[in-house]
């Protein structure tokens, strides 16, 4: 099948298929005499695997590790579990960071609503040159 058909069958865009090939997540596609990429069912299955891994937020390097584990019939379940739990912990930490950022922005937005002064607390905070300055604790 050509790249468009592989894209439809796998749910991975043609652009991402080319990218995955460029970073060696998938093997280089076989080519027709005219130079068009050709994919088989095994390629499509790998692309589906990558799509699901990407949807779970795994990085390219993590997907590379997962692919190696998937292909290794002697893989350790503990190794797969460790990779998944490590990624889950990173996602949870990121969720806390995002919640803190959201809280800080909501706090600054409330200051804009209640302030009649000409300055803008959001712009002032973004323009503050002191990178180490933290928002008040009640912002978090």
PDB file of C-alpha atoms in Angstrom:
ATOM      1  CA  UNK A   1       0.000   0.000   0.000  1.00  0.00           C
ATOM      2  CA  UNK A   2       1.139   3.574  -0.573  1.00  0.00           C
ATOM      3  CA  UNK A   3       1.681   6.163   2.160  1.00  0.00           C
ATOM      4  CA  UNK A   4      -1.869   7.507   1.921  1.00  0.00           C
ATOM      5  CA  UNK A   5      -3.349   4.044   2.337  1.00  0.00           C
ATOM      6  CA  UNK A   6      -0.971   3.287   5.219  1.00  0.00           C
ATOM      7  CA  UNK A   7      -1.992   6.574   6.805  1.00  0.00           C
ATOM      8  CA  UNK A   8      -5.690   5.732   6.554  1.00  0.00           C
ATOM      9  CA  UNK A   9      -5.171   2.171   7.802  1.00  0.00           C
ATOM     10  CA  UNK A  10      -3.035   3.225  10.782  1.00  0.00           C
ATOM     11  CA  UNK A  11      -4.521   6.579  11.757  1.00  0.00           C
ATOM     12  CA  UNK A  12      -1.078   8.193  11.448  1.00  0.00           C
ATOM     13  CA  UNK A  13      -0.724  11.134   9.077  1.00  0.00           C
ATOM     14  CA  UNK A  14       1.559  10.794   6.064  1.00  0.00           C
ATOM     15  CA  UNK A  15       3.690  13.617   7.494  1.00  0.00           C
ATOM     16  CA  UNK A  16       4.155  11.680  10.768  1.00  0.00           C
ATOM     17  CA  UNK A  17       4.937   8.480   8.865  1.00  0.00           C
ATOM     18  CA  UNK A  18       7.741  10.297   7.049  1.00  0.00           C
ATOM     19  CA  UNK A  19       8.910  11.760  10.369  1.00  0.00           C
ATOM     20  CA  UNK A  20       8.919   8.349  12.079  1.00  0.00           C
ATOM     21  CA  UNK A  21      11.000   7.043   9.205  1.00  0.00           C
ATOM     22  CA  UNK A  22      13.420   9.990   9.473  1.00  0.00           C
ATOM     23  CA  UNK A  23      14.019   9.334  13.192  1.00  0.00           C
ATOM     24  CA  UNK A  24      14.247   5.563  12.638  1.00  0.00           C
ATOM     25  CA  UNK A  25      11.127   4.611  14.578  1.00  0.00           C
ATOM     26  CA  UNK A  26      10.037   2.670  11.516  1.00  0.00           C
ATOM     27  CA  UNK A  27      12.260   1.031   8.964  1.00  0.00           C
ATOM     28  CA  UNK A  28      12.781   2.839   5.674  1.00  0.00           C
ATOM     29  CA  UNK A  29       9.870   2.026   3.401  1.00  0.00           C
ATOM     30  CA  UNK A  30      10.333  -0.185   0.415  1.00  0.00           C
ATOM     31  CA  UNK A  31      10.191   1.865  -2.763  1.00  0.00           C
ATOM     32  CA  UNK A  32       8.609   1.295  -6.139  1.00  0.00           C
ATOM     33  CA  UNK A  33      10.640   1.772  -9.320  1.00  0.00           C
ATOM     34  CA  UNK A  34       9.207   5.290  -9.426  1.00  0.00           C
ATOM     35  CA  UNK A  35      10.395   5.966  -5.862  1.00  0.00           C
ATOM     36  CA  UNK A  36       7.037   5.813  -4.079  1.00  0.00           C
ATOM     37  CA  UNK A  37       6.966   4.419  -0.565  1.00  0.00           C
ATOM     38  CA  UNK A  38       5.318   1.009  -0.131  1.00  0.00           C
ATOM     39  CA  UNK A  39       4.071  -0.362   3.186  1.00  0.00           C
ATOM     40  CA  UNK A  40       2.869  -3.779   4.250  1.00  0.00           C
ATOM     41  CA  UNK A  41       0.580  -4.902   7.071  1.00  0.00           C
ATOM     42  CA  UNK A  42       3.503  -5.225   9.524  1.00  0.00           C
ATOM     43  CA  UNK A  43       4.397  -1.569   8.872  1.00  0.00           C
ATOM     44  CA  UNK A  44       0.789  -0.544   9.496  1.00  0.00           C
ATOM     45  CA  UNK A  45       0.712  -2.505  12.764  1.00  0.00           C
ATOM     46  CA  UNK A  46       3.891  -0.715  13.886  1.00  0.00           C
ATOM     47  CA  UNK A  47       2.326   2.628  12.971  1.00  0.00           C
ATOM     48  CA  UNK A  48      -0.789   1.774  15.001  1.00  0.00           C
ATOM     49  CA  UNK A  49       1.438   0.888  17.952  1.00  0.00           C
ATOM     50  CA  UNK A  50       3.237   4.234  17.620  1.00  0.00           C
ATOM     51  CA  UNK A  51      -0.067   6.129  17.358  1.00  0.00           C
ATOM     52  CA  UNK A  52      -1.337   4.586  20.586  1.00  0.00           C
ATOM     53  CA  UNK A  53       1.985   5.279  22.343  1.00  0.00           C
ATOM     54  CA  UNK A  54       1.986   8.868  21.109  1.00  0.00           C
ATOM     55  CA  UNK A  55      -1.621   9.324  22.270  1.00  0.00           C
ATOM     56  CA  UNK A  56      -0.414   8.343  25.747  1.00  0.00           C
ATOM     57  CA  UNK A  57       2.223  11.065  25.587  1.00  0.00           C
ATOM     58  CA  UNK A  58       5.332   8.919  25.200  1.00  0.00           C
ATOM     59  CA  UNK A  59       8.369  10.699  23.737  1.00  0.00           C
ATOM     60  CA  UNK A  60      10.176   9.504  20.614  1.00  0.00           C
ATOM     61  CA  UNK A  61      12.893   7.898  22.735  1.00  0.00           C
ATOM     62  CA  UNK A  62      10.323   6.204  24.949  1.00  0.00           C
ATOM     63  CA  UNK A  63       8.494   4.959  21.852  1.00  0.00           C
ATOM     64  CA  UNK A  64      11.781   3.569  20.581  1.00  0.00           C
ATOM     65  CA  UNK A  65      12.198   1.694  23.884  1.00  0.00           C
ATOM     66  CA  UNK A  66       8.609   0.453  23.751  1.00  0.00           C
ATOM     67  CA  UNK A  67       9.052  -0.779  20.187  1.00  0.00           C
ATOM     68  CA  UNK A  68      12.164  -2.699  21.216  1.00  0.00           C
ATOM     69  CA  UNK A  69      10.250  -4.261  24.097  1.00  0.00           C
ATOM     70  CA  UNK A  70       7.279  -5.061  21.846  1.00  0.00           C
ATOM     71  CA  UNK A  71       9.546  -6.844  19.391  1.00  0.00           C
ATOM     72  CA  UNK A  72      11.428  -8.737  22.124  1.00  0.00           C
ATOM     73  CA  UNK A  73       9.472 -11.886  22.900  1.00  0.00           C
ATOM     74  CA  UNK A  74      11.711 -12.454  25.949  1.00  0.00           C
ATOM     75  CA  UNK A  75      10.957  -9.012  27.368  1.00  0.00           C
ATOM     76  CA  UNK A  76      10.481  -8.546  31.052  1.00  0.00           C
ATOM     77  CA  UNK A  77       7.017  -7.446  32.099  1.00  0.00           C
ATOM     78  CA  UNK A  78       8.701  -5.557  34.929  1.00  0.00           C
ATOM     79  CA  UNK A  79      10.682  -3.489  32.406  1.00  0.00           C
ATOM     80  CA  UNK A  80       7.520  -2.542  30.513  1.00  0.00           C
ATOM     81  CA  UNK A  81       5.726  -1.762  33.773  1.00  0.00           C
ATOM     82  CA  UNK A  82       8.642   0.355  34.988  1.00  0.00           C
ATOM     83  CA  UNK A  83       8.657   2.407  31.795  1.00  0.00           C
ATOM     84  CA  UNK A  84       4.876   2.916  32.002  1.00  0.00           C
ATOM     85  CA  UNK A  85       4.910   3.870  35.688  1.00  0.00           C
ATOM     86  CA  UNK A  86       7.820   6.251  35.194  1.00  0.00           C
ATOM     87  CA  UNK A  87       5.925   7.953  32.386  1.00  0.00           C
ATOM     88  CA  UNK A  88       2.746   8.090  34.504  1.00  0.00           C
ATOM     89  CA  UNK A  89       4.688   9.773  37.323  1.00  0.00           C
ATOM     90  CA  UNK A  90       6.110  12.341  34.891  1.00  0.00           C
ATOM     91  CA  UNK A  91       2.616  13.045  33.542  1.00  0.00           C
ATOM     92  CA  UNK A  92       1.291  13.488  37.088  1.00  0.00           C
ATOM     93  CA  UNK A  93       4.112  15.924  37.916  1.00  0.00           C
ATOM     94  CA  UNK A  94       3.354  17.839  34.724  1.00  0.00           C
ATOM     95  CA  UNK A  95      -0.341  17.946  35.669  1.00  0.00           C
ATOM     96  CA  UNK A  96       0.601  19.544  39.019  1.00  0.00           C
ATOM     97  CA  UNK A  97       2.730  22.141  37.199  1.00  0.00           C
ATOM     98  CA  UNK A  98      -0.113  22.898  34.805  1.00  0.00           C
ATOM     99  CA  UNK A  99      -2.585  23.254  37.693  1.00  0.00           C
ATOM    100  CA  UNK A 100      -0.189  25.696  39.403  1.00  0.00           C
ATOM    101  CA  UNK A 101       0.187  27.728  36.201  1.00  0.00           C
ATOM    102  CA  UNK A 102      -3.578  27.810  35.730  1.00  0.00           C
ATOM    103  CA  UNK A 103      -4.092  28.937  39.328  1.00  0.00           C
ATOM    104  CA  UNK A 104      -1.489  31.702  38.948  1.00  0.00           C
ATOM    105  CA  UNK A 105      -3.106  32.946  35.740  1.00  0.00           C
ATOM    106  CA  UNK A 106      -6.567  32.933  37.301  1.00  0.00           C
ATOM    107  CA  UNK A 107      -5.204  34.903  40.277  1.00  0.00           C
ATOM    108  CA  UNK A 108      -3.667  37.505  37.936  1.00  0.00           C
ATOM    109  CA  UNK A 109      -6.864  37.677  35.880  1.00  0.00           C
ATOM    110  CA  UNK A 110      -8.907  38.333  39.053  1.00  0.00           C
ATOM    111  CA  UNK A 111      -6.548  41.218  39.868  1.00  0.00           C
ATOM    112  CA  UNK A 112      -7.292  42.704  36.442  1.00  0.00           C
ATOM    113  CA  UNK A 113     -11.036  42.507  37.058  1.00  0.00           C
ATOM    114  CA  UNK A 114     -10.890  44.305  40.400  1.00  0.00           C
ATOM    115  CA  UNK A 115      -8.245  46.890  39.660  1.00  0.00           C
ATOM    116  CA  UNK A 116      -8.972  50.354  38.270  1.00  0.00           C
ATOM    117  CA  UNK A 117      -5.311  51.263  38.042  1.00  0.00           C
ATOM    118  CA  UNK A 118      -3.830  51.789  34.573  1.00  0.00           C
ATOM    119  CA  UNK A 119      -1.309  48.930  34.800  1.00  0.00           C
ATOM    120  CA  UNK A 120      -2.153  45.345  34.049  1.00  0.00           C
ATOM    121  CA  UNK A 121      -1.084  42.717  36.624  1.00  0.00           C
ATOM    122  CA  UNK A 122      -0.727  40.028  33.956  1.00  0.00           C
ATOM    123  CA  UNK A 123       1.514  42.139  31.737  1.00  0.00           C
ATOM    124  CA  UNK A 124       3.419  43.424  34.768  1.00  0.00           C
ATOM    125  CA  UNK A 125       4.075  39.865  35.970  1.00  0.00           C
ATOM    126  CA  UNK A 126       5.254  38.748  32.525  1.00  0.00           C
ATOM    127  CA  UNK A 127       7.498  41.809  32.222  1.00  0.00           C
ATOM    128  CA  UNK A 128       9.054  41.350  35.678  1.00  0.00           C
ATOM    129  CA  UNK A 129      12.785  40.862  35.159  1.00  0.00           C
ATOM    130  CA  UNK A 130      13.242  38.881  38.374  1.00  0.00           C
ATOM    131  CA  UNK A 131      13.059  35.294  37.101  1.00  0.00           C
ATOM    132  CA  UNK A 132      13.343  33.821  40.580  1.00  0.00           C
ATOM    133  CA  UNK A 133      10.430  35.837  41.950  1.00  0.00           C
ATOM    134  CA  UNK A 134       7.495  33.613  42.800  1.00  0.00           C
ATOM    135  CA  UNK A 135       3.841  34.513  42.893  1.00  0.00           C
ATOM    136  CA  UNK A 136       2.301  34.797  46.348  1.00  0.00           C
ATOM    137  CA  UNK A 137       1.370  31.467  47.891  1.00  0.00           C
ATOM    138  CA  UNK A 138      -2.327  32.281  47.646  1.00  0.00           C
ATOM    139  CA  UNK A 139      -1.910  32.048  43.854  1.00  0.00           C
ATOM    140  CA  UNK A 140      -1.245  28.325  43.964  1.00  0.00           C
TER     141      UNK A 140
END
